[in-house]
Short mmCIF file of C-alpha atoms in Angstrom, two decimals:
data_model
loop_
_atom_site.label_atom_id
_atom_site.label_comp_id
_atom_site.label_asym_id
_atom_site.label_seq_id
_atom_site.Cartn_x
_atom_site.Cartn_y
_atom_site.Cartn_z
CA UNK A 1 0.00 0.00 0.01
CA UNK A 2 2.83 2.35 0.90
CA UNK A 3 4.59 1.54 -2.39
CA UNK A 4 1.43 2.28 -4.34
CA UNK A 5 0.98 5.57 -2.54
CA UNK A 6 4.55 6.61 -3.26
CA UNK A 7 4.17 5.61 -6.89
CA UNK A 8 0.98 7.65 -7.31
CA UNK A 9 2.51 10.57 -5.50
CA UNK A 10 5.58 10.54 -7.74
CA UNK A 11 3.39 10.44 -10.84
CA UNK A 12 1.30 13.38 -9.61
CA UNK A 13 4.46 15.32 -8.84
CA UNK A 14 5.81 14.57 -12.31
CA UNK A 15 2.62 15.84 -13.96
CA UNK A 16 2.74 18.98 -11.88
CA UNK A 17 6.37 19.66 -12.74
CA UNK A 18 5.72 19.10 -16.43
CA UNK A 19 2.69 21.39 -16.38
CA UNK A 20 4.79 24.06 -14.71
CA UNK A 21 7.57 23.56 -17.22
CA UNK A 22 5.12 23.83 -20.09
CA UNK A 23 3.59 26.98 -18.64
CA UNK A 24 6.97 28.59 -18.14
CA UNK A 25 7.92 27.69 -21.69
CA UNK A 26 4.81 29.41 -23.02
CA UNK A 27 5.22 32.55 -20.92
CA UNK A 28 8.90 33.05 -21.65
CA UNK A 29 11.34 35.05 -19.51
CA UNK A 30 9.89 37.30 -16.88
CA UNK A 31 10.06 38.00 -13.17
CA UNK A 32 11.48 35.16 -11.17
CA UNK A 33 14.68 33.73 -9.82
CA UNK A 34 17.99 34.29 -11.54
CA UNK A 35 19.00 36.85 -14.11
CA UNK A 36 17.03 37.81 -17.17
CA UNK A 37 18.52 36.17 -20.25
CA UNK A 38 20.46 38.64 -22.38
CA UNK A 39 19.50 39.04 -26.05
CA UNK A 40 21.35 36.64 -28.30
CA UNK A 41 24.19 38.22 -30.23
CA UNK A 42 23.62 37.78 -33.96
CA UNK A 43 26.71 37.15 -36.04
CA UNK A 44 26.29 37.81 -39.79
CA UNK A 45 27.19 35.02 -42.20
CA UNK A 46 30.32 35.47 -44.28
CA UNK A 47 30.12 35.55 -48.07
CA UNK A 48 29.79 31.98 -49.42
CA UNK A 49 29.17 30.63 -45.90
CA UNK A 50 26.29 28.21 -45.37
CA UNK A 51 24.56 27.07 -42.19
CA UNK A 52 24.51 24.33 -41.05
CA UNK A 53 27.98 23.53 -42.35
CA UNK A 54 26.92 20.50 -44.41
CA UNK A 55 25.70 20.03 -47.96
CA UNK A 56 22.17 21.27 -48.61
CA UNK A 57 20.71 17.92 -49.70
CA UNK A 58 21.86 15.88 -46.70
CA UNK A 59 19.88 14.74 -43.68
CA UNK A 60 21.49 17.35 -41.43
CA UNK A 61 20.23 20.15 -43.68
CA UNK A 62 17.23 20.18 -46.05
CA UNK A 63 17.43 16.56 -47.12
CA UNK A 64 17.18 14.84 -50.47
CA UNK A 65 15.09 16.14 -53.36
CA UNK A 66 11.86 14.22 -53.93
CA UNK A 67 11.22 15.18 -57.54
CA UNK A 68 9.89 18.13 -59.47
CA UNK A 69 6.39 19.39 -58.84
CA UNK A 70 4.42 20.62 -61.84
CA UNK A 71 0.95 22.15 -61.95
CA UNK A 72 -0.65 18.96 -63.29
CA UNK A 73 0.95 16.60 -60.77
CA UNK A 74 -0.79 15.23 -57.68
CA UNK A 75 1.90 16.79 -55.45
CA UNK A 76 0.98 20.29 -56.67
CA UNK A 77 -1.58 20.42 -53.86
CA UNK A 78 1.35 20.32 -51.43
CA UNK A 79 2.19 23.90 -52.41
CA UNK A 80 0.41 26.79 -50.76
CA UNK A 81 0.36 30.45 -51.87
CA UNK A 82 1.89 33.08 -49.59
CA UNK A 83 -0.03 36.37 -49.62
CA UNK A 84 1.82 37.95 -46.70
CA UNK A 85 1.71 41.72 -47.31
CA UNK A 86 4.94 42.13 -45.34
CA UNK A 87 6.80 40.25 -48.10
CA UNK A 88 7.49 41.57 -51.60
CA UNK A 89 7.43 38.91 -54.32
CA UNK A 90 9.32 39.78 -57.50
CA UNK A 91 7.23 37.36 -59.62
CA UNK A 92 8.89 38.40 -62.88
CA UNK A 93 7.04 35.61 -64.74
CA UNK A 94 3.72 37.15 -63.57
CA UNK A 95 2.33 33.66 -62.88
CA UNK A 96 2.31 33.76 -59.07
CA UNK A 97 4.88 30.95 -59.01
CA UNK A 98 7.18 32.76 -56.59
CA UNK A 99 4.35 32.83 -54.03
CA UNK A 100 3.92 29.03 -54.11
CA UNK A 101 5.85 27.02 -51.53
CA UNK A 102 5.49 24.23 -48.97
CA UNK A 103 3.83 25.04 -45.66
CA UNK A 104 7.15 24.71 -43.83
CA UNK A 105 8.83 27.14 -46.20
CA UNK A 106 5.91 29.53 -45.82
CA UNK A 107 6.09 29.41 -42.03
CA UNK A 108 9.83 30.12 -41.96
CA UNK A 109 9.49 32.91 -44.53
CA UNK A 110 6.72 34.64 -42.56
CA UNK A 111 8.81 34.42 -39.41
CA UNK A 112 11.78 35.92 -41.23
CA UNK A 113 9.61 38.79 -42.54
CA UNK A 114 8.88 39.85 -38.96
CA UNK A 115 12.58 39.69 -38.04
CA UNK A 116 13.50 41.84 -41.05
CA UNK A 117 11.02 44.57 -40.07
CA UNK A 118 12.26 44.48 -36.47
CA UNK A 119 15.88 44.72 -37.53
CA UNK A 120 15.39 47.46 -40.15
CA UNK A 121 12.20 49.49 -39.62
CA UNK A 122 10.62 50.45 -42.93
CA UNK A 123 12.36 47.60 -44.79
CA UNK A 124 10.57 44.45 -45.96
CA UNK A 125 11.67 40.99 -47.01
CA UNK A 126 11.82 40.47 -50.78
CA UNK A 127 11.61 37.10 -52.59
CA UNK A 128 13.31 36.98 -55.99
CA UNK A 129 12.91 33.24 -56.65
CA UNK A 130 10.48 30.72 -55.23
CA UNK A 131 8.89 27.68 -56.85
CA UNK A 132 10.38 27.17 -60.32
CA UNK A 133 8.22 25.64 -63.04
CA UNK A 134 10.34 26.84 -65.97
CA UNK A 135 13.57 24.88 -65.50
CA UNK A 136 15.85 27.78 -64.60
CA UNK A 137 17.79 25.88 -61.91
CA UNK A 138 19.97 22.79 -61.69
CA UNK A 139 18.30 19.40 -62.18
CA UNK A 140 17.86 18.55 -58.48
CA UNK A 141 17.16 22.06 -57.19
CA UNK A 142 14.72 22.35 -54.31
CA UNK A 143 13.16 25.32 -56.09
CA UNK A 144 11.27 22.76 -58.19
CA UNK A 145 9.56 21.45 -55.05
CA UNK A 146 8.68 24.81 -53.46
CA UNK A 147 11.24 24.13 -50.74
CA UNK A 148 13.69 26.95 -51.58
CA UNK A 149 13.62 30.71 -51.92
CA UNK A 150 16.14 33.36 -52.88
CA UNK A 151 15.75 36.53 -50.85
CA UNK A 152 16.95 40.12 -50.49
CA UNK A 153 15.73 43.15 -48.59
CA UNK A 154 13.24 45.49 -50.24
CA UNK A 155 15.80 48.30 -50.37
CA UNK A 156 18.29 45.95 -52.06
CA UNK A 157 21.03 47.20 -49.75
CA UNK A 158 23.72 44.52 -50.13
CA UNK A 159 25.35 45.61 -46.89
CA UNK A 160 22.37 44.05 -45.12
CA UNK A 161 22.58 40.64 -46.78
CA UNK A 162 25.09 39.07 -44.40
CA UNK A 163 22.80 39.85 -41.46
CA UNK A 164 19.74 38.81 -43.51
CA UNK A 165 21.34 35.39 -43.85
CA UNK A 166 21.79 35.17 -40.08
CA UNK A 167 18.15 36.20 -39.54
CA UNK A 168 17.12 33.41 -41.93
CA UNK A 169 19.03 30.88 -39.83
CA UNK A 170 17.34 32.17 -36.69
CA UNK A 171 13.94 32.01 -38.40
CA UNK A 172 14.35 28.26 -38.74
CA UNK A 173 15.28 27.61 -42.34
CA UNK A 174 16.98 24.22 -42.55
CA UNK A 175 19.79 25.48 -44.79
CA UNK A 176 20.92 29.06 -45.50
CA UNK A 177 23.61 30.01 -48.01
CA UNK A 178 25.11 33.42 -48.65
CA UNK A 179 25.28 32.30 -52.25
CA UNK A 180 25.66 35.51 -54.18
CA UNK A 181 26.30 39.20 -53.62
CA UNK A 182 22.81 39.63 -55.09
CA UNK A 183 20.78 37.28 -52.84
CA UNK A 184 20.60 34.75 -50.01
CA UNK A 185 19.46 31.18 -50.74
CA UNK A 186 17.30 29.40 -48.14
CA UNK A 187 15.70 25.95 -48.17
CA UNK A 188 13.72 23.62 -45.92
CA UNK A 189 13.16 19.92 -45.34
CA UNK A 190 10.29 18.24 -47.14
CA UNK A 191 6.89 18.13 -45.49
CA UNK A 192 7.21 14.32 -45.39
CA UNK A 193 10.45 14.22 -43.39
CA UNK A 194 9.17 16.98 -41.09
CA UNK A 195 6.01 15.04 -40.45
CA UNK A 196 8.12 12.08 -39.43
CA UNK A 197 9.89 14.24 -36.88
CA UNK A 198 6.78 14.45 -34.75
CA UNK A 199 7.47 10.80 -33.96
CA UNK A 200 5.42 7.90 -35.20
CA UNK A 201 1.99 7.76 -36.74
CA UNK A 202 -0.40 5.67 -38.78
CA UNK A 203 -2.34 6.89 -41.84
CA UNK A 204 -6.04 7.62 -41.70
CA UNK A 205 -7.05 4.42 -43.51
CA UNK A 206 -5.23 2.11 -41.02
CA UNK A 207 -7.71 -0.05 -39.09
CA UNK A 208 -8.08 -1.01 -35.43
CA UNK A 209 -10.28 -3.65 -33.80
CA UNK A 210 -12.83 -2.55 -31.19
CA UNK A 211 -14.05 -4.49 -28.18
CA UNK A 212 -17.34 -5.38 -29.91
CA UNK A 213 -15.40 -6.92 -32.80
CA UNK A 214 -16.03 -4.03 -35.17
CA UNK A 215 -13.22 -2.58 -37.27
CA UNK A 216 -12.73 1.20 -37.29
CA UNK A 217 -10.41 3.31 -39.50
CA UNK A 218 -7.84 5.37 -37.64
CA UNK A 219 -9.36 8.63 -38.88
CA UNK A 220 -12.59 7.82 -36.98
CA UNK A 221 -10.95 6.65 -33.75
CA UNK A 222 -11.83 8.69 -30.67
CA UNK A 223 -10.61 8.89 -27.05
CA UNK A 224 -12.65 6.44 -25.01
CA UNK A 225 -12.73 3.75 -27.70
CA UNK A 226 -11.38 0.38 -26.53
CA UNK A 227 -9.05 -1.24 -29.02
CA UNK A 228 -7.06 -4.44 -29.27
CA UNK A 229 -3.60 -4.08 -27.71
CA UNK A 230 -1.05 -5.98 -25.60
CA UNK A 231 -0.35 -5.90 -21.90
CA UNK A 232 3.17 -7.27 -22.45
CA UNK A 233 2.49 -10.99 -22.13
CA UNK A 234 -0.02 -13.66 -22.99
CA UNK A 235 -3.27 -13.04 -24.89
CA UNK A 236 -4.11 -9.64 -26.28
CA UNK A 237 -6.34 -7.28 -24.30
CA UNK A 238 -8.66 -4.38 -25.05
CA UNK A 239 -7.17 -1.07 -24.01
CA UNK A 240 -8.77 2.39 -23.74
CA UNK A 241 -7.63 5.11 -26.14
CA UNK A 242 -6.72 7.96 -23.79
CA UNK A 243 -5.71 10.65 -26.28
CA UNK A 244 -3.67 11.25 -29.42
CA UNK A 245 0.04 12.06 -29.17
CA UNK A 246 -0.27 13.48 -32.67
CA UNK A 247 -3.28 13.96 -34.94
CA UNK A 248 -3.11 15.70 -38.32
CA UNK A 249 -5.79 14.59 -40.79
CA UNK A 250 -4.74 16.95 -43.59
CA UNK A 251 -1.09 15.90 -43.90
CA UNK A 252 0.08 13.65 -46.74
CA UNK A 253 3.42 11.92 -46.35
CA UNK A 254 5.55 8.95 -47.26
CA UNK A 255 5.08 5.91 -44.96
CA UNK A 256 6.87 2.59 -44.63
CA UNK A 257 4.71 -0.40 -45.62
CA UNK A 258 5.64 -3.63 -43.82
CA UNK A 259 4.21 -6.64 -45.70
CA UNK A 260 4.00 -10.18 -44.29
CA UNK A 261 3.66 -13.72 -45.59
CA UNK A 262 0.10 -14.01 -44.27
CA UNK A 263 -1.15 -11.06 -46.31
CA UNK A 264 -1.22 -8.51 -43.49
CA UNK A 265 0.37 -5.13 -44.15
CA UNK A 266 1.11 -2.29 -41.72
CA UNK A 267 1.65 1.28 -42.91
CA UNK A 268 3.59 3.42 -40.44
CA UNK A 269 6.05 6.32 -40.25
CA UNK A 270 9.80 5.43 -40.18
CA UNK A 271 10.40 6.55 -36.57
CA UNK A 272 7.56 4.46 -35.10
CA UNK A 273 8.47 1.55 -32.82
CA UNK A 274 7.58 -1.98 -33.96
CA UNK A 275 7.69 -5.29 -32.05
CA UNK A 276 9.88 -7.83 -33.89
CA UNK A 277 11.68 -11.10 -33.24
CA UNK A 278 14.12 -13.21 -35.22
CA UNK A 279 11.55 -15.97 -35.87
CA UNK A 280 13.52 -18.57 -33.89
CA UNK A 281 10.32 -20.37 -32.94
CA UNK A 282 9.03 -20.20 -36.50
CA UNK A 283 5.92 -18.37 -37.75
CA UNK A 284 2.31 -19.46 -37.49
CA UNK A 285 2.07 -20.66 -33.88
CA UNK A 286 1.19 -18.94 -30.59
CA UNK A 287 3.87 -16.63 -29.24
CA UNK A 288 4.58 -15.22 -25.80
CA UNK A 289 5.20 -11.48 -25.76
CA UNK A 290 8.18 -11.89 -23.47
CA UNK A 291 11.94 -12.57 -23.90
CA UNK A 292 13.12 -12.48 -27.51
CA UNK A 293 10.64 -9.83 -28.54
CA UNK A 294 12.16 -6.39 -28.98
CA UNK A 295 11.23 -3.02 -30.44
CA UNK A 296 12.95 -1.41 -33.42
CA UNK A 297 12.15 1.60 -35.56
CA UNK A 298 9.90 0.81 -38.51
CA UNK A 299 12.69 1.92 -40.84
CA UNK A 300 14.89 -0.84 -39.33
CA UNK A 301 12.43 -3.71 -39.92
CA UNK A 302 13.90 -6.15 -42.45
CA UNK A 303 12.48 -9.05 -44.53
CA UNK A 304 12.99 -12.31 -42.67
CA UNK A 305 12.17 -10.86 -39.27
CA UNK A 306 8.87 -11.72 -37.62
CA UNK A 307 6.18 -9.35 -36.38
CA UNK A 308 3.38 -10.14 -33.94
CA UNK A 309 -0.08 -10.52 -35.49
CA UNK A 310 -3.48 -11.14 -33.98
CA UNK A 311 -5.72 -14.16 -34.44
CA UNK A 312 -8.74 -13.11 -32.42
CA UNK A 313 -7.26 -12.29 -29.02
CA UNK A 314 -4.36 -14.73 -29.49
CA UNK A 315 -0.99 -13.72 -30.93
CA UNK A 316 0.93 -15.39 -33.74
CA UNK A 317 4.07 -14.60 -35.72
CA UNK A 318 4.21 -13.56 -39.36
CA UNK A 319 7.34 -13.25 -41.49
CA UNK A 320 8.13 -9.89 -43.02
CA UNK A 321 8.45 -10.36 -46.77
CA UNK A 322 8.75 -6.81 -48.05
CA UNK A 323 9.34 -3.27 -46.79
CA UNK A 324 8.52 -0.46 -49.20
CA UNK A 325 7.31 3.13 -49.19
CA UNK A 326 4.04 4.70 -50.26
CA UNK A 327 2.29 8.01 -49.82
CA UNK A 328 -0.81 8.11 -47.61
CA UNK A 329 -3.04 10.77 -46.08
CA UNK A 330 -3.37 11.58 -42.40
CA UNK A 331 -1.14 11.26 -39.34
CA UNK A 332 -2.58 9.60 -36.25
CA UNK A 333 -0.74 8.48 -33.09
CA UNK A 334 -3.25 7.14 -30.53
CA UNK A 335 -2.15 6.62 -26.94
CA UNK A 336 -3.68 3.61 -25.19
CA UNK A 337 -3.63 2.73 -21.52
CA UNK A 338 -1.28 -0.19 -22.24
CA UNK A 339 1.06 1.73 -24.59
CA UNK A 340 0.53 -0.60 -27.54
CA UNK A 341 -2.06 -1.10 -30.26
CA UNK A 342 -2.97 -3.68 -32.90
CA UNK A 343 -3.27 -1.95 -36.28
CA UNK A 344 -4.25 -3.89 -39.41
CA UNK A 345 -3.93 -6.99 -37.15
CA UNK A 346 -0.22 -6.28 -36.50
CA UNK A 347 1.00 -5.27 -33.04
CA UNK A 348 2.83 -1.94 -32.74
CA UNK A 349 3.96 0.34 -29.95
CA UNK A 350 2.16 3.62 -29.35
CA UNK A 351 5.54 5.31 -29.16
CA UNK A 352 8.21 6.58 -31.52
CA UNK A 353 11.39 8.63 -32.00
CA UNK A 354 13.29 7.15 -28.98
CA UNK A 355 14.73 3.65 -29.32
CA UNK A 356 13.18 2.10 -26.18
CA UNK A 357 9.50 1.17 -25.79
CA UNK A 358 9.92 0.61 -22.04
CA UNK A 359 11.56 4.02 -21.58
CA UNK A 360 8.85 5.76 -23.58
CA UNK A 361 6.13 3.89 -21.64
CA UNK A 362 7.74 4.93 -18.36
CA UNK A 363 8.08 8.64 -19.15
CA UNK A 364 4.50 8.78 -20.44
CA UNK A 365 3.16 7.15 -17.25
CA UNK A 366 2.15 10.52 -15.70
CA UNK A 367 0.08 11.37 -18.76
CA UNK A 368 -1.61 7.97 -18.79
CA UNK A 369 -2.25 8.26 -15.05
CA UNK A 370 -3.77 11.70 -15.50
CA UNK A 371 -6.19 10.46 -18.14
CA UNK A 372 -7.05 7.38 -16.10
CA UNK A 373 -8.12 9.72 -13.28
CA UNK A 374 -9.82 12.39 -15.37
CA UNK A 375 -11.10 10.19 -18.14
CA UNK A 376 -10.03 10.16 -21.81
CA UNK A 377 -9.40 13.53 -23.38
CA UNK A 378 -11.97 15.31 -25.49
CA UNK A 379 -11.30 15.23 -29.26
CA UNK A 380 -8.22 17.41 -29.40
CA UNK A 381 -7.10 20.20 -31.64
CA UNK A 382 -5.12 18.78 -34.53
CA UNK A 383 -1.36 18.71 -34.02
CA UNK A 384 1.28 17.40 -31.68
CA UNK A 385 0.27 16.95 -28.03
CA UNK A 386 2.17 19.30 -25.70
CA UNK A 387 3.44 16.42 -23.48
CA UNK A 388 5.55 14.56 -26.10
CA UNK A 389 6.76 17.91 -27.42
CA UNK A 390 8.07 18.73 -23.95
CA UNK A 391 9.54 15.26 -23.52
CA UNK A 392 11.38 15.64 -26.82
CA UNK A 393 13.06 18.78 -25.57
CA UNK A 394 13.99 17.12 -22.28
CA UNK A 395 15.22 14.02 -24.09
CA UNK A 396 17.50 16.01 -26.38
CA UNK A 397 19.10 17.50 -23.25
CA UNK A 398 19.35 14.31 -21.16
CA UNK A 399 19.90 11.54 -23.74
CA UNK A 400 22.59 10.92 -26.29
CA UNK A 401 21.50 11.59 -29.89
CA UNK A 402 22.08 7.92 -30.65
CA UNK A 403 18.91 7.04 -28.77
CA UNK A 404 16.76 8.93 -31.29
CA UNK A 405 15.67 8.08 -34.79
CA UNK A 406 17.34 10.46 -37.34
CA UNK A 407 13.88 11.63 -38.42
CA UNK A 408 12.44 11.57 -34.93
CA UNK A 409 13.68 14.97 -33.69
CA UNK A 410 14.41 18.40 -35.11
CA UNK A 411 18.05 19.10 -35.80
#
């Protein structure tokens, strides 16, 4: 009894501390203990310098190109126009192409526009090149995907460009290059890789099994639903959906598809955790969810490994035969009371980004405890839940980078 009390007390204390941390993060510096943080000193970029100091199309910067986008392609809907009146678009083609960009590029550009006006009152940000549909850049340029812009200031004062480059870095562009005396080049990661950085998710058409035996698509799943999951050993159980760690119905991204020899396929983001084993006992028979079973990132699952599948409420093994990629709509990361979930009749963790299911389950215990006391959350606003966002920041401080999936955290 005393142990239980101490456990509950520690969980409550953890929730309180995290709520306080979240609140302080939102309010920013103010009255309190210690000294007020001094403004960060901005150092202009040197001519031909780029930040970060790696090639543009590498994982540590904006990542690989994913192919040209043209007006008639399906991916054209990934581009969104930017009508920010604080930004001047050159648009010499008079087609509006320079205004078209990915949402991430748009967000960083709008942030930079504010910084420019704060740095030089009366001066605006100017875009000279945005999305390119005319073939004016090199073959693999990110301009063809709406992921790159070339910028100047509205007064075209070249003495400002070195500091403009620094402001672009601070605004969050994934790669900034003082490329020319005439402009600064900026680019961002693709929407797909950025989506993966929120952790792990399933697409909207993935299916879960409810307690009454019905099958429900992920897009229709709600807190309070009871779905097939695992308690860590023996038969499967039905577990309550407490909330969503991430929920974005309108996002389209590239997922990993894990196919098996029994015809079951699971579609999941690369940084999601999967339960696998080396098939020592052979597929097809009952399996104990104990020693020998481990979690790996979905991107690390290989043909020949076994995944855990459901046969009613019993578990069996199925051999992975193929791992490929496909584009799907929606990002959903439900959190169950047991920390696992059966999706498309294949068992998966509810967690992602960090390489340990048990660690993730432990650090999310306060959140699960909170919902078990208060009841499942109401249908939440779309986006990443504040709790895993905070844990990511703490994890980056406390854990070595090797514990995280390369696409699981922001660089």
